[in-house]
Amino acid sequence: MRLALKTSDPVRNRSVRRLLITLLVAAVAAALAIGGIAVANAVNQPELRIRGIPSSGVLNAAALSDATLTVDVVDRTDDAALSNEALRYVEARLNGEIVPTLWVGNHRVLDVGALRDGEYELTVTTDPGLLSREISLSRRFVVDTTQP
């Protein structure tokens, strides 16, 4: 009586085990890379700034005539590309209505047109990109052109 040698099962089990280990190592490496990118984005996340609204929050006739509302990024890093990327997808809303923006230098200028007397809320939102959370900034201001 002859015994058959089963060489294929141990070889197959070994190659399946190697494949599973390789897949596990690849999954862990991918998770570490994605986590590293997310942490780097959280640390270097740009900060938006709205300029052109006085600290008092009131635009009078004189301030309104030469008021230019701009959105830019506070320089926290030397990465100009990151700042530009954050401003690329800016959406500005004035009292809920979308306001057009124009590139001027390294910031966006808001085309708010002629503002009438009243209260306004300006909200600027942007999505800086890969694995970064959305950034939003709101400012309230009043336009009061009545003479004192």
PDB file of C-alpha atoms in Angstrom:
ATOM      1  CA  MET A   1       0.000   0.000   0.000  1.00  0.00           C
ATOM      2  CA  ARG A   2       1.346   3.405  -0.963  1.00  0.00           C
ATOM      3  CA  LEU A   3       0.705   6.656   0.836  1.00  0.00           C
ATOM      4  CA  ALA A   4       0.119   9.715  -1.299  1.00  0.00           C
ATOM      5  CA  LEU A   5       2.052  12.763  -0.325  1.00  0.00           C
ATOM      6  CA  LYS A   6      -0.099  15.861  -0.038  1.00  0.00           C
ATOM      7  CA  THR A   7       2.278  18.643  -0.818  1.00  0.00           C
ATOM      8  CA  SER A   8      -0.265  21.000  -2.331  1.00  0.00           C
ATOM      9  CA  ASP A   9      -2.282  21.730   0.862  1.00  0.00           C
ATOM     10  CA  PRO A  10       0.628  22.994   3.010  1.00  0.00           C
ATOM     11  CA  VAL A  11       1.970  25.033   0.092  1.00  0.00           C
ATOM     12  CA  ARG A  12      -1.480  26.491  -0.571  1.00  0.00           C
ATOM     13  CA  ASN A  13      -2.013  27.303   3.123  1.00  0.00           C
ATOM     14  CA  ARG A  14       1.363  29.013   3.278  1.00  0.00           C
ATOM     15  CA  SER A  15       0.650  31.181   0.214  1.00  0.00           C
ATOM     16  CA  VAL A  16      -2.812  32.126   1.521  1.00  0.00           C
ATOM     17  CA  ARG A  17      -1.227  33.084   4.847  1.00  0.00           C
ATOM     18  CA  ARG A  18       1.418  35.203   3.056  1.00  0.00           C
ATOM     19  CA  LEU A  19      -1.276  36.915   1.000  1.00  0.00           C
ATOM     20  CA  LEU A  20      -3.317  37.738   4.110  1.00  0.00           C
ATOM     21  CA  ILE A  21      -0.249  39.124   5.899  1.00  0.00           C
ATOM     22  CA  THR A  22       0.637  41.236   2.854  1.00  0.00           C
ATOM     23  CA  LEU A  23      -2.915  42.615   2.665  1.00  0.00           C
ATOM     24  CA  LEU A  24      -2.888  43.375   6.395  1.00  0.00           C
ATOM     25  CA  VAL A  25       0.440  45.226   6.144  1.00  0.00           C
ATOM     26  CA  ALA A  26      -0.848  47.208   3.136  1.00  0.00           C
ATOM     27  CA  ALA A  27      -4.058  48.137   4.984  1.00  0.00           C
ATOM     28  CA  VAL A  28      -2.122  49.295   8.059  1.00  0.00           C
ATOM     29  CA  ALA A  29       0.279  51.346   5.895  1.00  0.00           C
ATOM     30  CA  ALA A  30      -2.653  52.996   4.078  1.00  0.00           C
ATOM     31  CA  ALA A  31      -4.394  53.788   7.375  1.00  0.00           C
ATOM     32  CA  LEU A  32      -1.207  55.350   8.772  1.00  0.00           C
ATOM     33  CA  ALA A  33      -0.715  57.443   5.617  1.00  0.00           C
ATOM     34  CA  ILE A  34      -4.303  58.710   5.651  1.00  0.00           C
ATOM     35  CA  GLY A  35      -4.080  59.435   9.383  1.00  0.00           C
ATOM     36  CA  GLY A  36      -0.824  61.337   8.860  1.00  0.00           C
ATOM     37  CA  ILE A  37      -2.366  63.473   6.128  1.00  0.00           C
ATOM     38  CA  ALA A  38      -5.415  64.215   8.293  1.00  0.00           C
ATOM     39  CA  VAL A  39      -3.245  65.229  11.269  1.00  0.00           C
ATOM     40  CA  ALA A  40      -1.011  67.424   9.090  1.00  0.00           C
ATOM     41  CA  ASN A  41      -4.081  69.143   7.624  1.00  0.00           C
ATOM     42  CA  ALA A  42      -5.554  69.720  11.079  1.00  0.00           C
ATOM     43  CA  VAL A  43      -2.303  71.264  12.338  1.00  0.00           C
ATOM     44  CA  ASN A  44      -1.736  73.426   9.242  1.00  0.00           C
ATOM     45  CA  GLN A  45      -5.366  74.307   8.608  1.00  0.00           C
ATOM     46  CA  PRO A  46      -5.665  77.811   7.190  1.00  0.00           C
ATOM     47  CA  GLU A  47      -7.622  80.446   9.065  1.00  0.00           C
ATOM     48  CA  LEU A  48      -9.895  82.799   7.136  1.00  0.00           C
ATOM     49  CA  ARG A  49      -9.967  86.531   7.761  1.00  0.00           C
ATOM     50  CA  ILE A  50     -12.522  89.089   6.561  1.00  0.00           C
ATOM     51  CA  ARG A  51     -11.197  92.628   6.171  1.00  0.00           C
ATOM     52  CA  GLY A  52     -13.139  95.806   5.524  1.00  0.00           C
ATOM     53  CA  ILE A  53     -15.644  95.628   8.358  1.00  0.00           C
ATOM     54  CA  PRO A  54     -14.769  98.119  11.132  1.00  0.00           C
ATOM     55  CA  SER A  55     -14.273  96.752  14.645  1.00  0.00           C
ATOM     56  CA  SER A  56     -17.369  98.719  15.690  1.00  0.00           C
ATOM     57  CA  GLY A  57     -19.361  96.680  13.184  1.00  0.00           C
ATOM     58  CA  VAL A  58     -20.932  99.830  11.726  1.00  0.00           C
ATOM     59  CA  LEU A  59     -20.315 101.085   8.201  1.00  0.00           C
ATOM     60  CA  ASN A  60     -21.304 104.754   7.979  1.00  0.00           C
ATOM     61  CA  ALA A  61     -21.574 106.805   4.777  1.00  0.00           C
ATOM     62  CA  ALA A  62     -17.850 107.642   4.731  1.00  0.00           C
ATOM     63  CA  ALA A  63     -16.732 104.083   5.431  1.00  0.00           C
ATOM     64  CA  LEU A  64     -19.213 102.644   2.958  1.00  0.00           C
ATOM     65  CA  SER A  65     -18.001 104.768   0.053  1.00  0.00           C
ATOM     66  CA  ASP A  66     -14.526 103.224   0.118  1.00  0.00           C
ATOM     67  CA  ALA A  67     -15.340  99.891   1.808  1.00  0.00           C
ATOM     68  CA  THR A  68     -13.771  96.871   0.179  1.00  0.00           C
ATOM     69  CA  LEU A  69     -14.643  93.571   1.784  1.00  0.00           C
ATOM     70  CA  THR A  70     -11.880  91.039   1.281  1.00  0.00           C
ATOM     71  CA  VAL A  71     -11.283  87.473   2.346  1.00  0.00           C
ATOM     72  CA  ASP A  72      -7.793  86.165   2.845  1.00  0.00           C
ATOM     73  CA  VAL A  73      -5.911  83.562   4.823  1.00  0.00           C
ATOM     74  CA  VAL A  74      -4.032  84.331   8.027  1.00  0.00           C
ATOM     75  CA  ASP A  75      -0.425  83.317   7.388  1.00  0.00           C
ATOM     76  CA  ARG A  76       0.325  80.572   9.885  1.00  0.00           C
ATOM     77  CA  THR A  77       2.648  78.652   7.610  1.00  0.00           C
ATOM     78  CA  ASP A  78       4.940  79.565   4.753  1.00  0.00           C
ATOM     79  CA  ASP A  79       2.893  77.377   2.420  1.00  0.00           C
ATOM     80  CA  ALA A  80       1.402  79.790  -0.135  1.00  0.00           C
ATOM     81  CA  ALA A  81      -0.047  76.887  -2.108  1.00  0.00           C
ATOM     82  CA  LEU A  82      -2.110  75.817   0.915  1.00  0.00           C
ATOM     83  CA  SER A  83      -3.411  79.371   1.343  1.00  0.00           C
ATOM     84  CA  ASN A  84      -4.326  79.661  -2.329  1.00  0.00           C
ATOM     85  CA  GLU A  85      -6.025  76.264  -2.257  1.00  0.00           C
ATOM     86  CA  ALA A  86      -8.132  77.359   0.717  1.00  0.00           C
ATOM     87  CA  LEU A  87      -9.274  80.452  -1.187  1.00  0.00           C
ATOM     88  CA  ARG A  88      -9.904  78.634  -4.462  1.00  0.00           C
ATOM     89  CA  TYR A  89     -13.306  77.283  -3.415  1.00  0.00           C
ATOM     90  CA  VAL A  90     -14.565  80.203  -1.332  1.00  0.00           C
ATOM     91  CA  GLU A  91     -18.287  80.720  -1.158  1.00  0.00           C
ATOM     92  CA  ALA A  92     -19.442  84.043   0.291  1.00  0.00           C
ATOM     93  CA  ARG A  93     -23.028  84.716   1.339  1.00  0.00           C
ATOM     94  CA  LEU A  94     -24.505  88.012   2.425  1.00  0.00           C
ATOM     95  CA  ASN A  95     -27.754  87.450   4.336  1.00  0.00           C
ATOM     96  CA  GLY A  96     -27.962  84.016   2.740  1.00  0.00           C
ATOM     97  CA  GLU A  97     -27.477  85.181  -0.855  1.00  0.00           C
ATOM     98  CA  ILE A  98     -24.330  84.177  -2.752  1.00  0.00           C
ATOM     99  CA  VAL A  99     -21.943  87.074  -3.363  1.00  0.00           C
ATOM    100  CA  PRO A 100     -19.513  86.963  -6.309  1.00  0.00           C
ATOM    101  CA  THR A 101     -15.820  87.092  -5.450  1.00  0.00           C
ATOM    102  CA  LEU A 102     -12.827  88.129  -7.553  1.00  0.00           C
ATOM    103  CA  TRP A 103      -9.134  87.219  -7.232  1.00  0.00           C
ATOM    104  CA  VAL A 104      -6.999  90.251  -6.437  1.00  0.00           C
ATOM    105  CA  GLY A 105      -3.436  89.357  -5.502  1.00  0.00           C
ATOM    106  CA  ASN A 106      -3.523  86.711  -2.772  1.00  0.00           C
ATOM    107  CA  HIS A 107      -7.038  87.405  -1.551  1.00  0.00           C
ATOM    108  CA  ARG A 108     -10.633  87.408  -2.725  1.00  0.00           C
ATOM    109  CA  VAL A 109     -12.608  90.646  -3.031  1.00  0.00           C
ATOM    110  CA  LEU A 110     -16.346  90.447  -2.462  1.00  0.00           C
ATOM    111  CA  ASP A 111     -18.606  92.275  -4.863  1.00  0.00           C
ATOM    112  CA  VAL A 112     -21.354  93.333  -2.464  1.00  0.00           C
ATOM    113  CA  GLY A 113     -22.628  96.158  -4.635  1.00  0.00           C
ATOM    114  CA  ALA A 114     -24.462  99.091  -3.067  1.00  0.00           C
ATOM    115  CA  LEU A 115     -25.523  98.224   0.446  1.00  0.00           C
ATOM    116  CA  ARG A 116     -28.631  99.812   1.902  1.00  0.00           C
ATOM    117  CA  ASP A 117     -29.040 100.726   5.537  1.00  0.00           C
ATOM    118  CA  GLY A 118     -29.683  97.693   7.675  1.00  0.00           C
ATOM    119  CA  GLU A 119     -28.159  94.664   9.357  1.00  0.00           C
ATOM    120  CA  TYR A 120     -26.090  92.165   7.428  1.00  0.00           C
ATOM    121  CA  GLU A 121     -24.433  88.834   8.065  1.00  0.00           C
ATOM    122  CA  LEU A 122     -21.507  87.851   5.891  1.00  0.00           C
ATOM    123  CA  THR A 123     -20.603  84.156   5.907  1.00  0.00           C
ATOM    124  CA  VAL A 124     -17.559  82.812   4.107  1.00  0.00           C
ATOM    125  CA  THR A 125     -17.044  79.079   3.665  1.00  0.00           C
ATOM    126  CA  THR A 126     -14.262  77.128   1.996  1.00  0.00           C
ATOM    127  CA  ASP A 127     -13.120  73.545   1.632  1.00  0.00           C
ATOM    128  CA  PRO A 128      -9.309  73.417   1.623  1.00  0.00           C
ATOM    129  CA  GLY A 129      -9.173  69.982   0.046  1.00  0.00           C
ATOM    130  CA  LEU A 130      -8.016  66.475   0.778  1.00  0.00           C
ATOM    131  CA  LEU A 131      -8.979  65.213   4.240  1.00  0.00           C
ATOM    132  CA  SER A 132      -9.551  68.732   5.583  1.00  0.00           C
ATOM    133  CA  ARG A 133     -12.708  69.890   7.199  1.00  0.00           C
ATOM    134  CA  GLU A 134     -14.705  72.812   5.889  1.00  0.00           C
ATOM    135  CA  ILE A 135     -13.743  76.245   7.237  1.00  0.00           C
ATOM    136  CA  SER A 136     -16.429  78.827   7.899  1.00  0.00           C
ATOM    137  CA  LEU A 137     -16.339  82.383   9.227  1.00  0.00           C
ATOM    138  CA  SER A 138     -19.233  84.783   9.880  1.00  0.00           C
ATOM    139  CA  ARG A 139     -19.311  88.493  10.625  1.00  0.00           C
ATOM    140  CA  ARG A 140     -22.298  90.690  11.435  1.00  0.00           C
ATOM    141  CA  PHE A 141     -22.304  94.367  10.588  1.00  0.00           C
ATOM    142  CA  VAL A 142     -24.671  97.294  10.208  1.00  0.00           C
ATOM    143  CA  VAL A 143     -24.853  99.856   7.443  1.00  0.00           C
ATOM    144  CA  ASP A 144     -26.014 103.200   8.795  1.00  0.00           C
ATOM    145  CA  THR A 145     -25.689 106.136   6.418  1.00  0.00           C
ATOM    146  CA  THR A 146     -27.948 108.560   8.303  1.00  0.00           C
ATOM    147  CA  GLN A 147     -26.213 111.779   9.284  1.00  0.00           C
ATOM    148  CA  PRO A 148     -25.846 112.337  13.047  1.00  0.00           C
TER     149      PRO A 148
END
